[in-house]
Tab-separated table of C-alpha atoms in Angstrom:
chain	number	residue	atom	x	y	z
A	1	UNK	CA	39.191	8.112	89.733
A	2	UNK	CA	36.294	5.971	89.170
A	3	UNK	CA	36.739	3.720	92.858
A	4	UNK	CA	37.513	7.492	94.432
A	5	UNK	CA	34.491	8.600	93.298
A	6	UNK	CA	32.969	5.224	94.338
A	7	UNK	CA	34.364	5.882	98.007
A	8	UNK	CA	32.749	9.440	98.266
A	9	UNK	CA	29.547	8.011	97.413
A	10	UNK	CA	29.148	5.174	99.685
A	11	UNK	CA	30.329	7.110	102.672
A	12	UNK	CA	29.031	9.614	104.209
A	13	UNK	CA	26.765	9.513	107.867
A	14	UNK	CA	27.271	12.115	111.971
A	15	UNK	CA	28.273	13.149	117.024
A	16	UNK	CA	27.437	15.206	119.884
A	17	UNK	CA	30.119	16.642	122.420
A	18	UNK	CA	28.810	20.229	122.617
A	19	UNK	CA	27.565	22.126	125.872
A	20	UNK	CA	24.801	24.632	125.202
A	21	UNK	CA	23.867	27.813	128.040
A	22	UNK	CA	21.431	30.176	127.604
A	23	UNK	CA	22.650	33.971	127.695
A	24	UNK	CA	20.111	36.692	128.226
A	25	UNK	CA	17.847	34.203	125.988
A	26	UNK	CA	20.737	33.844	123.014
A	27	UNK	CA	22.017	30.552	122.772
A	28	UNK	CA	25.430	30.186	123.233
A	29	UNK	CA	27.595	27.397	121.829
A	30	UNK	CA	30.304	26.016	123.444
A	31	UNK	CA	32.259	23.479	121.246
A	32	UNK	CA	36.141	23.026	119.952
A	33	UNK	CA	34.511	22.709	116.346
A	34	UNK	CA	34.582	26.534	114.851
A	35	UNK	CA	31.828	26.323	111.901
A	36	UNK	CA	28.068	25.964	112.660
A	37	UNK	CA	26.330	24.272	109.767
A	38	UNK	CA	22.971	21.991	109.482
A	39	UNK	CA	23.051	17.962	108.065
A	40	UNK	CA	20.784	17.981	104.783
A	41	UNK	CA	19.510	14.686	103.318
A	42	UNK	CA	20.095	15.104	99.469
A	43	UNK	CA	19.533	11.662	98.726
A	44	UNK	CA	16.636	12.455	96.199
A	45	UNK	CA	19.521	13.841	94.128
A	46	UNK	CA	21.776	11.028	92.254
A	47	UNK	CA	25.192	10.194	93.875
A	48	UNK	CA	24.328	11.809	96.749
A	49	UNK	CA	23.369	11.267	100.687
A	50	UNK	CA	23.605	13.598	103.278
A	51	UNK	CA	25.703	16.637	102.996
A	52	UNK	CA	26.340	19.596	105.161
A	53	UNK	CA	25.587	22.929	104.378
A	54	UNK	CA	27.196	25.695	105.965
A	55	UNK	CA	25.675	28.806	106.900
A	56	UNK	CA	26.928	30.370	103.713
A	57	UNK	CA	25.219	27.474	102.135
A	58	UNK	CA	28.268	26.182	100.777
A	59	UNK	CA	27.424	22.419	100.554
A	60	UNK	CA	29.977	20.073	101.809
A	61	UNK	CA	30.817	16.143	101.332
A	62	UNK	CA	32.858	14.293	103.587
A	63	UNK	CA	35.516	11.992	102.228
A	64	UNK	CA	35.328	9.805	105.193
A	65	UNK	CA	31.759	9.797	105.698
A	66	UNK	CA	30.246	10.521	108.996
A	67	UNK	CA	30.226	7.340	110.570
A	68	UNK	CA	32.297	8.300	113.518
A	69	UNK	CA	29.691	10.735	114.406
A	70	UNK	CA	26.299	8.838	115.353
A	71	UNK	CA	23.626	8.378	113.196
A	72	UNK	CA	22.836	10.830	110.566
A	73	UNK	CA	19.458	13.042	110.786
A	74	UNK	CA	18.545	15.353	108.429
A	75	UNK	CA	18.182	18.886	109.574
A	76	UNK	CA	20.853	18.148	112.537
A	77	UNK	CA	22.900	21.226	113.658
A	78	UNK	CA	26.208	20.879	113.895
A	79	UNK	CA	29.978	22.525	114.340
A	80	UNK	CA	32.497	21.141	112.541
A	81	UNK	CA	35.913	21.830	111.123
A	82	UNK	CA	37.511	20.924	107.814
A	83	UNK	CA	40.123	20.370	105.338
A	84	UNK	CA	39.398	20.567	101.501
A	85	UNK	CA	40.712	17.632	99.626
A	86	UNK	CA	42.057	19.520	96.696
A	87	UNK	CA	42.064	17.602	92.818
A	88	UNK	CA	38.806	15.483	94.406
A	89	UNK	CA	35.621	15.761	92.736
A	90	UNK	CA	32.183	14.023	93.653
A	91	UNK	CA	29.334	12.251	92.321
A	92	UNK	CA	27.030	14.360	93.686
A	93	UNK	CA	26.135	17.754	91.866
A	94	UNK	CA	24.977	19.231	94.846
A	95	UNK	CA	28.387	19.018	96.516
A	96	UNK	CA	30.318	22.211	96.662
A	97	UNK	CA	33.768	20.715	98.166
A	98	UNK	CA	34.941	17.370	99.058
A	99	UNK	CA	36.453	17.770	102.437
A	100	UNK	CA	37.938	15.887	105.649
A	101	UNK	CA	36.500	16.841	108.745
A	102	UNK	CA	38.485	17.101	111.863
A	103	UNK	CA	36.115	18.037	114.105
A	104	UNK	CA	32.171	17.494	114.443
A	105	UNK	CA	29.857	18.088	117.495
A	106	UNK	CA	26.281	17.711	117.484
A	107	UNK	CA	24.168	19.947	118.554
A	108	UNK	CA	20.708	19.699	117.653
A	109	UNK	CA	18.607	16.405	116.523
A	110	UNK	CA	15.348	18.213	115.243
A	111	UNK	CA	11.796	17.976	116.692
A	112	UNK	CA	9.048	19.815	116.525
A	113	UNK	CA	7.202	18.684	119.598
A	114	UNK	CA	7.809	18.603	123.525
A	115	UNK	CA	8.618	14.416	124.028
A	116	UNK	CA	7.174	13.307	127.741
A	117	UNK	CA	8.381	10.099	129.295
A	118	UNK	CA	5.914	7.772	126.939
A	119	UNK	CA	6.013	9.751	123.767
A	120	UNK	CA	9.957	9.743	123.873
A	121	UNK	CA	11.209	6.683	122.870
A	122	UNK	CA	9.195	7.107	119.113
A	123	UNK	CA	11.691	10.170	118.725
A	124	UNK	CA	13.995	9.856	116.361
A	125	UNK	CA	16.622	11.917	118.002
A	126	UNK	CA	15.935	9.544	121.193
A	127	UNK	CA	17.085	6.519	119.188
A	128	UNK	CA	20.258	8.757	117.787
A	129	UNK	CA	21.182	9.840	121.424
A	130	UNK	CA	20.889	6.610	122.591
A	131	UNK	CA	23.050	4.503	120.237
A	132	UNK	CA	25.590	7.604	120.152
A	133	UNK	CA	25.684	7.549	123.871
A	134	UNK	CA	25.728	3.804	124.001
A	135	UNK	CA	23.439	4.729	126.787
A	136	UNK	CA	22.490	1.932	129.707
A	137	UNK	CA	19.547	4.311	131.678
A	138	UNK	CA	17.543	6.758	131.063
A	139	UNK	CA	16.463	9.282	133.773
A	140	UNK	CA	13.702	11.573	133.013
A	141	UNK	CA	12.695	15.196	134.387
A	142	UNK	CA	9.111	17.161	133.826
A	143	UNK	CA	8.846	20.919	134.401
A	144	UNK	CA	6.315	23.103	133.434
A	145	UNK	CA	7.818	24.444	130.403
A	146	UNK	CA	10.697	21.666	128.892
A	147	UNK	CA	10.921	17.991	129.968
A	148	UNK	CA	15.086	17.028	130.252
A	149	UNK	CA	16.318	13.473	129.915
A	150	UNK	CA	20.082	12.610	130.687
A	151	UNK	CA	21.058	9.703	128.859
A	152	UNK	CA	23.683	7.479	131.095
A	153	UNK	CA	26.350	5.694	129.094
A	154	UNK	CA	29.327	5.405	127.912
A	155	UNK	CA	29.113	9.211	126.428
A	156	UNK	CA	26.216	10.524	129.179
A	157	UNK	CA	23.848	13.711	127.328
A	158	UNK	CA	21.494	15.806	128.775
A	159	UNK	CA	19.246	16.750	126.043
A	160	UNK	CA	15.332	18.800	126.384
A	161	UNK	CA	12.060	17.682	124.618
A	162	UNK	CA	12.873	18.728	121.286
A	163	UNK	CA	15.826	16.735	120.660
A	164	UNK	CA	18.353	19.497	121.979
A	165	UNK	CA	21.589	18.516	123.685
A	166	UNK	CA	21.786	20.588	126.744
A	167	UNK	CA	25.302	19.668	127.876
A	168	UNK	CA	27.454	16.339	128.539
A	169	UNK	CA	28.621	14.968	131.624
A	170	UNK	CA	32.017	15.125	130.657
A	171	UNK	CA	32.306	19.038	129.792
A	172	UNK	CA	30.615	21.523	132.076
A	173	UNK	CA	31.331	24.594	134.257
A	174	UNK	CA	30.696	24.104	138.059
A	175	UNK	CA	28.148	26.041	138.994
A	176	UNK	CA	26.893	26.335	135.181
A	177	UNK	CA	22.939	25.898	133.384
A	178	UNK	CA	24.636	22.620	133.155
A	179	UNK	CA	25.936	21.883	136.317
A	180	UNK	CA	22.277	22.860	137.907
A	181	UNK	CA	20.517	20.841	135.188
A	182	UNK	CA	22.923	17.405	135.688
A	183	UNK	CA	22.591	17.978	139.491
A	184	UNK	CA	18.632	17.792	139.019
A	185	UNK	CA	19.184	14.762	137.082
A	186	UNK	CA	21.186	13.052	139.557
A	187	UNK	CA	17.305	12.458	141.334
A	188	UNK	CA	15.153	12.226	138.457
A	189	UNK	CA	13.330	9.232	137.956
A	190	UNK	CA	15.126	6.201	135.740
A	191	UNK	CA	12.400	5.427	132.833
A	192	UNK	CA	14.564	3.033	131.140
A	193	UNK	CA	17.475	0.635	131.757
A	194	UNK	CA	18.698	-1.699	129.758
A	195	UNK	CA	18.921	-5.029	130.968
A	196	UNK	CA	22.001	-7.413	131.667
């Protein structure tokens, strides 16, 4: 019980595979993962880490950790899916269930201010995008309103100023927000690439 406990503890860290559009100005999610919920750093609290709070605000511990997912921000949006691991009980008091998660896309790494092509790379979310992406460029895009930058990698991202994934490379609708947006990438200026 004790080294179960012990397990729960030690793990828990986060991914992003989700397409966003923009419908009559509502966002709309596309993702496989059915439950949106936000990343919460408890770690003020004994026993505990990050845990994710549904919109119910049921608070949720991974048994697994979320490793697998990228690095772990607090206030990230995400969807997930999960199993409850019945008879398994946590350190943490603020843990409401002890589950397994099955699926996990990320969808938002926080910010509260428009990053530009010099400000970015202090960004927190820039640093998470970039390791999760295991990015090797970075193209940049200014408008007038939202500055884009489309990570290139092993897992490429679009994401906006404020840390918001746009869409992936990998899942998109041809003649889509996304489609338009990756398109305008395709030109944008490279600000970064890593060297070999």
């Amino acid at each position: 019980m004790r080294v179960t406990g012990l397990v729960i503890f030690v793990m828990v860290i986060f991914s992003a595979c989700s397409i966003f559009k923009v419908s009559g100005g509502e966002e709309v999610v596309e993702s496989d993962c059915t439950e949106r919920a936000t990343v919460k750093s408890f770690s003020n609290v004994p026993g505990c880490q990050f845990l994710i709070e549904l919109e119910d605000g049921t608070k949720l511990q991974s048994i697994e950790g979320l490793r697998g997912y990228g690095p772990v921000s607090d206030g990230a949006v995400v969807m997930i899916d999960y199993e409850v691991q019945e008879g398994t009980r946590s350190l943490c008091r603020e843990t409401d269930l002890v589950v397994s998660i099955s699926c996990m896309d990320v969808l938002t790494f926080p910010e509260e201010e428009c990053a530009d092509k010099t400000t970015v790379f202090n960004r927190n979310w820039f640093r998470n995008a970039k390791t999760f992406s295991n990015a090797t460029a970075l193209r940049y895009h200014h408008t007038d309103s939202v500055n884009y930058f489309s990570f290139e990698g092993d897992r490429p991202m679009l994401f906006n100023c404020y840390g918001k994934m746009e869409c992936t490379r990998l899942n998109y609708d041809p003649g889509s927000r996304c489609d338009v947006l990756l398109n305008t990438m395709e030109t944008a200026r490279i600000i970064w690439a890593e060297n070999k």
